[in-house]
Amino acid sequence: MPVDERAALQRDRLRGLVDRLLATGGVQGARLKEAGVGGGSDVAPADLHRLPFTTKRDLWDHYPFGMLAVPRDQVAAVHGSSGTRGRPTLVAYTRADLDLWAAMCARSLSCAGAAPGSIVHNAYGYGLFTGGIGVHQGAVALGATVVPMSGGMTARQVRMLADLRPDILTCTPAYALRLGEAAAEAGVELDALRAGLFGAEPWSEGLRGAIERVLPIKAMDIYGLSEIIGPGVATECLEQDGLHVNEDHFIVEAVDPASGEPVADGTPGELVFTTPTKQALPLLRYRTGDIASLDRRACPCGRTLVRMSKVIGRADDMIVVRGVNVYPSEVERALLATGLVAPHYQLVVDRRGPSARLLVACEALTGDPRAELTRALHEALGFTAEVFPLPGGTVPRVEVGKAVRVVTWDEGDPPLPGLA
Ligand code: DLL
C-alpha cells in the first residue's frame, strides 16, 4: 500500500478508536478526557505521542474483564500469559478480532514464504498461550495445511516431520534448534522444509546461523504479544533484514523507556503499540517493555510497512551486574560469534555475595574455550563474566514454552552442576 494511503487509513482508524474509548468510559477513555481529548477528530497520528500510555499494570488492575470495550457476551475467546513472570494477564477477542488475528498471521506466514497448499508444522504451544492457536488460524486462513503439534514430545515431532514433509516450521527458536538436532540424531532428512517462523522469545543472528545449519531452511523472525493480538504483529520477509510491522492495524512507536519521549528512527527504544481496529480490548499506546529500533526505509521486497529490528531485550529483562546493563541477547551474540560453543547457554546471576557475578554456562565444541570466551565477553560487555564450559547436554534444552536464559542464584546449591 502506498505510504500516503496507509497514513490516511491510520488517521481514520485512530479517530474511530479514540471515539470508541471515550464512549466506553473505561480507564483509557478517562485518561483521554483528562488529556483534553473530546473526540476522535481532535487527534491525528502525528499527535499520538501526546496521548496517554496504557501499561501491563492497567491489565492487572482490571483483571480479568475490566478493560473490555464490548459486552462480555461478545467475547469469542480469551488468551493470555500464565503469569510465570508476574501476575496473569488475560486478553479477549470478539469474532471480528479472531478474523483480524487470522488475517495478520496469514499475512505473516506469506511474508516468510508460505503459500496456499503449504504444510505448516506448528510446534508453538496450544492453550492459553497465543502462539499455537494464532499461527494455526493464520495457516487455515492462508489456505495451508496445518499440523497442530503443539510443543514437546520431540520424538513424535520428528516422526511427523519425516512423514508429512512440511515446508514451513513454526516454533520458538530454541525449539527449532532442538528439533533440528533431534532430526539429525534420528537420521531423518528434512529436505522439504523451506522456511521457519520463529519467535515468542528474543534470539540473535548467531542463533539464526545455528538453526540454518541444523535445518535446511531460511529462519525468519515473527514477533507479537498477547496484549496486542498474539503472533502476527510483525514478521521478517525473505530479506531477513528487520520485521515488517502490520501497521495498518498495529501503529508502532519507539520511545525512551525512561522518559517516554519518542526516539529517532534507528535508535533503540521501547516499542509502543496502538490497535485502532481491535474490538474487545483496543489499546492506546500500550508499552511493551520490548526494546528495538524502527526503520522506515524502503525494503527491497516491496512492502512499505515500517520495519522493526530484532528485539534486543526487554526493559525488565536487563541484568545489572556491577552497574553495567546487560541484555541476555548481547551475551548470546558475543558467545555464538566466537564459533567455539554450541548454541545452548544459560546465564546465572550469582547474587549470594556483596557484588553480583555473571556466570555463563555453555557447552564447548572442542577444547577449552575459556580464555577466548572470557576475552570476547569482556569486549562485548565491558566487564568480566565467568565462563563455565559444561559437558555436552548439561545446559537445559527447551521442549515446551519459552527458553529460560537467565536464572538467579540466591542461596544453596548452584542451579546447574559444575558451577561454583
Ligand atoms: O509470545 C506471541 C508470539 C507467539 C509471538 C509466537 C511470536 C510467535 P506473549 O506470550 O504474550 O506472546 O509474550 C510476548 O514475548 O513482549 C516479547 O518480550 C517476547 N517476544 C515475542 N516475540 C518475540 C520475538 C507471544 N520475535 C512477549 N523476539 C513480547 C523477541 C519476542 N521477543
Short mmCIF file of C-alpha atoms and ligand atoms in Angstrom, two decimals:
data_model
loop_
_atom_site.label_atom_id
_atom_site.label_comp_id
_atom_site.label_asym_id
_atom_site.label_seq_id
_atom_site.Cartn_x
_atom_site.Cartn_y
_atom_site.Cartn_z
CA MET A 1 0.00 0.00 0.00
CA PRO A 2 1.37 3.46 -0.79
CA VAL A 3 2.60 5.18 2.36
CA ASP A 4 0.18 8.13 1.97
CA GLU A 5 -2.80 5.87 1.55
CA ARG A 6 -1.91 3.95 4.70
CA ALA A 7 -1.35 7.17 6.65
CA ALA A 8 -4.90 8.25 5.75
CA LEU A 9 -6.22 4.83 6.82
CA GLN A 10 -4.34 5.05 10.11
CA ARG A 11 -5.69 8.54 10.74
CA ASP A 12 -9.31 7.48 10.19
CA ARG A 13 -8.91 4.31 12.22
CA LEU A 14 -7.19 6.13 15.07
CA ARG A 15 -10.04 8.63 15.23
CA GLY A 16 -12.51 5.77 15.39
CA LEU A 17 -10.54 4.19 18.23
CA VAL A 18 -10.47 7.41 20.26
CA ASP A 19 -14.23 7.79 19.84
CA ARG A 20 -14.80 4.20 20.96
CA LEU A 21 -12.56 4.55 24.02
CA LEU A 22 -14.30 7.75 25.04
CA ALA A 23 -17.72 6.13 24.58
CA THR A 24 -16.70 3.03 26.58
CA GLY A 25 -15.69 5.21 29.51
CA GLY A 26 -13.07 2.84 30.95
CA VAL A 27 -9.62 3.73 32.22
CA GLN A 28 -8.33 4.61 28.75
CA GLY A 29 -11.31 6.85 27.99
CA ALA A 30 -10.94 8.63 31.33
CA ARG A 31 -7.27 9.33 30.62
CA LEU A 32 -8.10 10.71 27.19
CA LYS A 33 -10.63 13.09 28.73
CA GLU A 34 -8.06 14.20 31.32
CA ALA A 35 -5.65 14.88 28.45
CA GLY A 36 -8.26 17.22 26.96
CA VAL A 37 -9.31 14.96 24.09
CA GLY A 38 -13.04 15.43 23.43
CA GLY A 39 -13.35 13.24 20.31
CA GLY A 40 -11.50 11.40 17.57
CA SER A 41 -11.44 14.48 15.37
CA ASP A 42 -9.08 16.09 17.93
CA VAL A 43 -6.26 13.62 17.14
CA ALA A 44 -4.00 12.74 14.23
CA PRO A 45 -1.24 10.09 14.10
CA ALA A 46 1.35 12.88 14.43
CA ASP A 47 -0.14 13.77 17.85
CA LEU A 48 -0.08 10.19 19.07
CA HIS A 49 3.00 10.84 21.24
CA ARG A 50 0.98 13.37 23.28
CA LEU A 51 -1.71 10.84 24.23
CA PRO A 52 -1.57 8.81 27.47
CA PHE A 53 0.13 5.40 27.68
CA THR A 54 -1.53 2.13 28.67
CA THR A 55 0.55 -0.43 30.61
CA LYS A 56 0.51 -4.02 31.78
CA ARG A 57 -0.37 -2.67 35.22
CA ASP A 58 -3.72 -1.49 33.79
CA LEU A 59 -4.44 -5.04 32.61
CA TRP A 60 -3.54 -6.42 36.04
CA ASP A 61 -5.62 -3.83 37.87
CA HIS A 62 -8.67 -4.60 35.73
CA TYR A 63 -8.15 -8.36 35.50
CA PRO A 64 -9.94 -10.28 34.09
CA PHE A 65 -12.60 -8.35 32.14
CA GLY A 66 -12.40 -4.77 33.43
CA MET A 67 -10.98 -3.28 30.24
CA LEU A 68 -13.47 -4.79 27.81
CA ALA A 69 -14.78 -2.34 25.22
CA VAL A 70 -17.67 -4.69 24.25
CA PRO A 71 -20.29 -6.54 26.35
CA ARG A 72 -18.87 -9.77 27.84
CA ASP A 73 -21.17 -11.95 25.76
CA GLN A 74 -19.50 -10.69 22.58
CA VAL A 75 -16.17 -12.17 23.68
CA ALA A 76 -15.50 -15.20 21.48
CA ALA A 77 -12.22 -16.32 23.08
CA VAL A 78 -9.60 -15.39 25.62
CA HIS A 79 -5.85 -15.89 25.70
CA GLY A 80 -3.15 -14.69 27.97
CA SER A 81 0.04 -15.33 29.78
CA SER A 82 0.21 -17.84 32.58
CA GLY A 83 1.89 -15.31 34.81
CA THR A 84 5.13 -17.22 35.35
CA ARG A 85 6.94 -13.87 35.21
CA GLY A 86 4.39 -11.95 37.25
CA ARG A 87 0.62 -11.86 37.54
CA PRO A 88 -1.53 -13.43 34.82
CA THR A 89 -2.82 -11.24 32.03
CA LEU A 90 -5.96 -12.05 30.14
CA VAL A 91 -6.83 -10.69 26.71
CA ALA A 92 -10.18 -11.03 24.97
CA TYR A 93 -11.21 -11.31 21.33
CA THR A 94 -14.51 -10.80 19.55
CA ARG A 95 -15.21 -12.85 16.42
CA ALA A 96 -14.01 -9.88 14.36
CA ASP A 97 -10.79 -9.81 16.41
CA LEU A 98 -10.23 -13.51 15.72
CA ASP A 99 -10.70 -12.86 11.99
CA LEU A 100 -8.23 -9.97 12.14
CA TRP A 101 -5.73 -12.14 14.02
CA ALA A 102 -6.06 -14.95 11.48
CA ALA A 103 -5.56 -12.45 8.65
CA MET A 104 -2.46 -10.99 10.32
CA CYS A 105 -0.96 -14.43 10.92
CA ALA A 106 -1.75 -15.45 7.33
CA ARG A 107 0.00 -12.28 6.16
CA SER A 108 2.99 -13.11 8.37
CA LEU A 109 3.19 -16.67 7.07
CA SER A 110 3.09 -15.47 3.47
CA CYS A 111 5.65 -12.74 4.24
CA ALA A 112 8.00 -15.57 5.20
CA GLY A 113 7.30 -17.54 2.04
CA ALA A 114 4.32 -19.78 2.94
CA ALA A 115 1.54 -20.08 0.35
CA PRO A 116 -1.80 -21.82 -0.12
CA GLY A 117 -1.01 -25.52 -0.19
CA SER A 118 1.98 -25.19 2.17
CA ILE A 119 2.19 -27.69 5.02
CA VAL A 120 2.80 -25.85 8.29
CA HIS A 121 4.23 -27.91 11.17
CA ASN A 122 3.12 -25.79 14.11
CA ALA A 123 5.04 -26.57 17.30
CA TYR A 124 4.06 -23.46 19.25
CA GLY A 125 2.16 -24.40 22.38
CA TYR A 126 -1.64 -24.58 22.17
CA GLY A 127 -3.73 -23.36 25.07
CA LEU A 128 -3.88 -20.04 26.85
CA PHE A 129 -0.59 -19.09 25.16
CA THR A 130 -1.31 -17.30 21.88
CA GLY A 131 1.41 -18.92 19.76
CA GLY A 132 -0.23 -22.23 18.80
CA ILE A 133 -3.76 -21.13 18.06
CA GLY A 134 -2.67 -17.83 16.48
CA VAL A 135 -0.40 -19.44 13.90
CA HIS A 136 -2.93 -22.25 13.42
CA GLN A 137 -5.72 -19.85 12.44
CA GLY A 138 -3.35 -17.94 10.19
CA ALA A 139 -2.35 -21.11 8.35
CA VAL A 140 -6.00 -22.07 7.84
CA ALA A 141 -6.85 -18.55 6.61
CA LEU A 142 -3.93 -18.71 4.17
CA GLY A 143 -5.21 -21.96 2.69
CA ALA A 144 -2.30 -24.00 4.01
CA THR A 145 -2.44 -27.40 5.71
CA VAL A 146 -1.70 -27.03 9.40
CA VAL A 147 -0.25 -29.81 11.57
CA PRO A 148 -1.19 -28.81 15.14
CA MET A 149 1.73 -30.38 17.02
CA SER A 150 1.99 -28.02 20.00
CA GLY A 151 5.25 -28.21 21.98
CA GLY A 152 7.09 -31.19 23.45
CA MET A 153 7.20 -34.92 22.63
CA THR A 154 10.15 -34.33 20.37
CA ALA A 155 10.43 -37.89 19.02
CA ARG A 156 6.84 -37.69 17.80
CA GLN A 157 7.52 -34.29 16.22
CA VAL A 158 10.46 -35.75 14.28
CA ARG A 159 8.27 -38.62 13.11
CA MET A 160 5.59 -36.22 11.84
CA LEU A 161 8.22 -34.03 10.16
CA ALA A 162 9.54 -37.12 8.35
CA ASP A 163 6.09 -38.45 7.37
CA LEU A 164 4.24 -35.26 6.39
CA ARG A 165 7.22 -33.41 4.85
CA PRO A 166 6.11 -29.88 5.77
CA ASP A 167 7.70 -26.90 4.01
CA ILE A 168 7.13 -24.48 6.91
CA LEU A 169 8.11 -24.92 10.56
CA THR A 170 6.75 -22.66 13.30
CA CYS A 171 8.02 -22.81 16.90
CA THR A 172 10.30 -20.95 19.29
CA PRO A 173 13.89 -20.52 18.01
CA ALA A 174 15.29 -22.59 20.89
CA TYR A 175 12.93 -25.45 20.00
CA ALA A 176 13.78 -25.18 16.28
CA LEU A 177 17.36 -25.91 17.22
CA ARG A 178 16.30 -28.82 19.41
CA LEU A 179 14.13 -30.26 16.60
CA GLY A 180 16.99 -29.90 14.09
CA GLU A 181 19.35 -31.74 16.41
CA ALA A 182 16.78 -34.44 17.19
CA ALA A 183 16.12 -35.00 13.47
CA ALA A 184 19.85 -35.32 12.81
CA GLU A 185 20.22 -37.79 15.70
CA ALA A 186 17.34 -39.85 14.28
CA GLY A 187 18.90 -39.76 10.80
CA VAL A 188 15.82 -38.00 9.37
CA GLU A 189 16.40 -35.64 6.44
CA LEU A 190 14.05 -32.67 6.39
CA ASP A 191 14.64 -31.78 2.75
CA ALA A 192 11.09 -30.48 2.09
CA LEU A 193 11.42 -27.72 4.72
CA ARG A 194 11.99 -24.27 3.24
CA ALA A 195 11.29 -21.70 5.91
CA GLY A 196 10.64 -21.29 9.60
CA LEU A 197 8.90 -18.56 11.58
CA PHE A 198 10.48 -18.39 14.97
CA GLY A 199 9.55 -16.03 17.78
CA ALA A 200 7.95 -15.59 21.21
CA GLU A 201 11.42 -15.04 22.69
CA PRO A 202 14.48 -12.96 21.76
CA TRP A 203 17.11 -14.58 19.54
CA SER A 204 20.28 -13.39 17.89
CA GLU A 205 21.80 -13.57 14.41
CA GLY A 206 24.14 -16.20 15.88
CA LEU A 207 21.20 -18.41 16.77
CA ARG A 208 19.75 -17.84 13.28
CA GLY A 209 23.03 -19.16 11.83
CA ALA A 210 22.95 -22.16 14.17
CA ILE A 211 19.34 -23.00 13.20
CA GLU A 212 20.09 -22.62 9.48
CA ARG A 213 23.00 -25.04 9.90
CA VAL A 214 20.91 -27.80 11.53
CA LEU A 215 17.80 -27.26 9.36
CA PRO A 216 17.76 -26.72 5.57
CA ILE A 217 15.73 -23.51 5.83
CA LYS A 218 15.63 -19.76 5.93
CA ALA A 219 14.87 -18.81 9.53
CA MET A 220 12.58 -15.79 9.87
CA ASP A 221 11.65 -13.85 12.99
CA ILE A 222 7.98 -13.37 13.99
CA TYR A 223 7.05 -11.00 16.79
CA GLY A 224 3.93 -10.32 18.77
CA LEU A 225 2.42 -10.18 22.22
CA SER A 226 -0.89 -11.34 23.64
CA GLU A 227 -1.97 -7.84 24.63
CA ILE A 228 -1.71 -6.55 21.05
CA ILE A 229 -3.11 -9.73 19.42
CA GLY A 230 -0.51 -12.52 19.70
CA PRO A 231 1.83 -13.61 16.89
CA GLY A 232 1.29 -11.66 13.66
CA VAL A 233 2.19 -8.16 14.84
CA ALA A 234 5.42 -8.14 12.78
CA THR A 235 7.39 -10.62 10.66
CA GLU A 236 10.58 -10.75 8.63
CA CYS A 237 10.34 -11.10 4.87
CA LEU A 238 12.78 -13.24 2.91
CA GLU A 239 15.32 -10.37 3.03
CA GLN A 240 15.84 -11.28 6.73
CA ASP A 241 16.57 -7.64 7.49
CA GLY A 242 14.03 -6.39 10.02
CA LEU A 243 10.42 -7.33 10.76
CA HIS A 244 7.61 -5.63 8.83
CA VAL A 245 5.06 -4.30 11.33
CA ASN A 246 1.45 -4.74 10.24
CA GLU A 247 0.96 -1.05 10.92
CA ASP A 248 -2.41 -0.71 9.20
CA HIS A 249 -3.71 -2.46 12.36
CA PHE A 250 -0.88 -2.00 14.87
CA ILE A 251 0.53 1.53 14.90
CA VAL A 252 4.05 1.40 16.33
CA GLU A 253 6.23 3.98 18.09
CA ALA A 254 9.63 3.65 19.79
CA VAL A 255 10.11 5.70 22.97
CA ASP A 256 12.85 6.26 25.51
CA PRO A 257 11.98 3.73 28.27
CA ALA A 258 12.90 6.23 30.99
CA SER A 259 11.33 9.48 29.72
CA GLY A 260 8.61 8.04 27.45
CA GLU A 261 9.61 10.55 24.75
CA PRO A 262 9.86 9.37 21.12
CA VAL A 263 13.32 8.29 19.92
CA ALA A 264 14.59 8.80 16.36
CA ASP A 265 14.29 6.04 13.77
CA GLY A 266 17.32 3.77 14.04
CA THR A 267 17.69 4.38 17.80
CA PRO A 268 16.67 1.51 20.10
CA GLY A 269 13.65 2.36 22.22
CA GLU A 270 10.71 0.68 23.92
CA LEU A 271 8.06 -0.38 21.40
CA VAL A 272 4.63 1.14 21.98
CA PHE A 273 1.59 -0.11 20.04
CA THR A 274 -1.86 1.29 19.35
CA THR A 275 -4.52 -1.08 18.00
CA PRO A 276 -7.02 1.06 16.05
CA THR A 277 -9.13 -1.83 14.74
CA LYS A 278 -9.37 -4.26 17.65
CA GLN A 279 -12.79 -4.55 19.25
CA ALA A 280 -12.76 -6.39 22.59
CA LEU A 281 -9.53 -5.00 24.02
CA PRO A 282 -8.43 -1.98 21.99
CA LEU A 283 -5.25 -0.44 23.37
CA LEU A 284 -3.96 3.09 23.08
CA ARG A 285 -0.15 3.47 23.26
CA TYR A 286 0.50 0.17 25.03
CA ARG A 287 4.02 -0.03 26.46
CA THR A 288 5.50 -3.42 25.59
CA GLY A 289 8.78 -3.30 27.53
CA ASP A 290 10.43 -4.68 24.35
CA ILE A 291 13.48 -2.78 23.08
CA ALA A 292 14.01 -2.44 19.31
CA SER A 293 14.57 0.27 16.70
CA LEU A 294 12.39 1.30 13.74
CA ASP A 295 13.42 1.63 10.10
CA ARG A 296 11.20 3.45 7.60
CA ARG A 297 13.47 2.98 4.59
CA ALA A 298 12.09 1.09 1.60
CA CYS A 299 12.61 -2.68 1.72
CA PRO A 300 13.81 -4.49 -1.43
CA CYS A 301 10.83 -6.89 -1.00
CA GLY A 302 8.48 -4.03 -1.98
CA ARG A 303 6.48 -3.92 1.25
CA THR A 304 6.03 -0.38 2.51
CA LEU A 305 5.36 -1.44 6.12
CA VAL A 306 7.79 0.05 8.63
CA ARG A 307 10.40 -2.45 9.87
CA MET A 308 11.43 -3.09 13.46
CA SER A 309 14.84 -4.55 14.32
CA LYS A 310 15.06 -7.85 16.12
CA VAL A 311 14.12 -7.30 19.77
CA ILE A 312 17.32 -6.53 21.68
CA GLY A 313 15.79 -7.38 25.03
CA ARG A 314 13.08 -6.38 27.44
CA ALA A 315 13.37 -3.30 29.60
CA ASP A 316 12.70 -5.59 32.62
CA ASP A 317 14.99 -8.44 31.46
CA MET A 318 18.05 -6.31 31.70
CA ILE A 319 20.56 -7.75 34.14
CA VAL A 320 22.58 -5.21 36.05
CA VAL A 321 25.97 -6.60 37.03
CA ARG A 322 28.33 -4.23 38.79
CA GLY A 323 26.49 -1.24 37.40
CA VAL A 324 26.64 -2.50 33.80
CA ASN A 325 23.36 -3.12 31.97
CA VAL A 326 23.37 -6.41 30.10
CA TYR A 327 20.70 -7.91 27.86
CA PRO A 328 20.88 -11.71 27.55
CA SER A 329 20.80 -11.35 23.76
CA GLU A 330 24.09 -9.39 23.84
CA VAL A 331 25.74 -12.27 25.64
CA GLU A 332 24.25 -14.70 23.12
CA ARG A 333 25.58 -12.65 20.23
CA ALA A 334 29.11 -12.47 21.66
CA LEU A 335 29.21 -16.16 22.64
CA LEU A 336 28.00 -17.55 19.34
CA ALA A 337 30.15 -15.18 17.28
CA THR A 338 33.25 -16.97 18.62
CA GLY A 339 32.15 -20.21 16.95
CA LEU A 340 33.59 -22.09 19.94
CA VAL A 341 30.40 -23.14 21.72
CA ALA A 342 27.15 -24.93 20.94
CA PRO A 343 24.12 -22.59 20.76
CA HIS A 344 22.89 -23.69 24.20
CA TYR A 345 23.68 -21.43 27.11
CA GLN A 346 22.31 -20.18 30.39
CA LEU A 347 23.23 -17.07 32.33
CA VAL A 348 23.39 -17.40 36.09
CA VAL A 349 23.41 -14.21 38.11
CA ASP A 350 25.06 -15.08 41.40
CA ARG A 351 23.64 -12.71 43.98
CA ARG A 352 24.91 -14.55 47.08
CA GLY A 353 27.81 -12.21 47.74
CA PRO A 354 28.08 -8.45 48.17
CA SER A 355 28.60 -7.85 44.46
CA ALA A 356 26.83 -9.83 41.72
CA ARG A 357 28.74 -12.19 39.39
CA LEU A 358 27.64 -13.23 35.94
CA LEU A 359 28.29 -16.91 35.24
CA VAL A 360 27.92 -18.11 31.66
CA ALA A 361 27.14 -21.82 31.41
CA CYS A 362 27.80 -23.15 27.91
CA GLU A 363 28.94 -26.23 26.01
CA ALA A 364 32.30 -26.15 24.19
CA LEU A 365 32.52 -27.58 20.68
CA THR A 366 36.20 -28.51 21.11
CA GLY A 367 39.00 -27.97 23.63
CA ASP A 368 38.90 -25.41 26.42
CA PRO A 369 37.49 -22.12 25.11
CA ARG A 370 37.52 -20.31 28.46
CA ALA A 371 40.27 -17.77 27.76
CA GLU A 372 38.91 -16.78 24.37
CA LEU A 373 35.27 -16.61 25.53
CA THR A 374 36.19 -14.52 28.56
CA ARG A 375 38.03 -12.10 26.28
CA ALA A 376 35.13 -11.92 23.77
CA LEU A 377 32.59 -11.34 26.55
CA HIS A 378 34.76 -8.69 28.14
CA GLU A 379 34.98 -6.89 24.84
CA ALA A 380 31.20 -7.05 24.32
CA LEU A 381 30.03 -6.33 27.87
CA GLY A 382 32.81 -4.24 29.39
CA PHE A 383 33.30 -6.44 32.45
CA THR A 384 34.47 -9.95 33.22
CA ALA A 385 31.88 -12.72 33.10
CA GLU A 386 32.94 -16.13 34.34
CA VAL A 387 32.70 -18.80 31.70
CA PHE A 388 31.84 -22.41 32.62
CA PRO A 389 32.11 -24.87 29.74
CA LEU A 390 29.98 -27.83 30.85
CA PRO A 391 29.75 -31.35 29.38
CA GLY A 392 27.54 -31.64 26.25
CA GLY A 393 23.85 -31.94 27.17
CA THR A 394 24.18 -30.25 30.59
CA VAL A 395 22.58 -26.93 29.65
CA PRO A 396 18.79 -27.50 29.75
CA ARG A 397 17.11 -27.85 26.32
CA VAL A 398 13.70 -26.30 25.95
CA GLU A 399 10.90 -28.65 24.90
CA VAL A 400 7.81 -26.67 25.82
CA GLY A 401 7.29 -22.93 26.20
CA LYS A 402 9.91 -20.21 26.16
CA ALA A 403 13.63 -20.74 26.80
CA VAL A 404 14.84 -19.71 30.26
CA ARG A 405 18.05 -17.81 29.52
CA VAL A 406 18.66 -16.21 32.89
CA VAL A 407 18.45 -17.71 36.36
CA THR A 408 19.34 -16.13 39.67
CA TRP A 409 21.43 -17.93 42.28
CA ASP A 410 20.40 -16.51 45.64
CA GLU A 411 21.44 -19.30 48.01
CA GLY A 412 22.14 -23.03 48.29
CA ASP A 413 23.45 -25.32 45.55
CA PRO A 414 24.30 -23.99 42.10
CA PRO A 415 21.36 -24.06 39.67
CA LEU A 416 23.45 -26.20 37.25
CA PRO A 417 26.01 -28.82 38.29
CA GLY A 418 29.57 -27.68 37.60
CA LEU A 419 29.11 -24.03 38.54
CA ALA A 420 30.93 -22.63 41.53
O1 DLL B 1 4.93 -14.75 22.63
C1 DLL B 1 3.31 -14.12 20.94
C2 DLL B 1 4.07 -14.89 19.92
C3 DLL B 1 3.84 -16.23 19.77
C4 DLL B 1 4.97 -14.25 19.10
C5 DLL B 1 4.51 -16.95 18.79
C6 DLL B 1 5.63 -14.93 18.10
C7 DLL B 1 5.41 -16.28 17.96
P1 DLL B 1 3.31 -13.48 24.82
O2 DLL B 1 3.37 -14.84 25.41
O3 DLL B 1 2.28 -12.52 25.31
O4 DLL B 1 3.07 -13.56 23.28
O5 DLL B 1 4.74 -12.84 25.01
C8 DLL B 1 5.04 -11.59 24.43
O6 DLL B 1 7.36 -12.25 24.12
O7 DLL B 1 6.50 -8.83 24.68
C9 DLL B 1 8.37 -10.16 23.84
O8 DLL B 1 9.02 -9.83 25.04
C10 DLL B 1 8.51 -11.63 23.58
N1 DLL B 1 8.57 -11.92 22.14
C11 DLL B 1 7.59 -12.32 21.33
N2 DLL B 1 8.07 -12.48 20.07
C12 DLL B 1 9.38 -12.15 20.10
C13 DLL B 1 10.41 -12.09 19.13
C14 DLL B 1 3.89 -14.20 22.35
N3 DLL B 1 10.24 -12.45 17.87
C15 DLL B 1 6.48 -11.25 24.67
N4 DLL B 1 11.63 -11.66 19.55
C16 DLL B 1 6.88 -9.98 23.96
C17 DLL B 1 11.85 -11.29 20.82
C18 DLL B 1 9.69 -11.77 21.42
N5 DLL B 1 10.92 -11.35 21.77
#
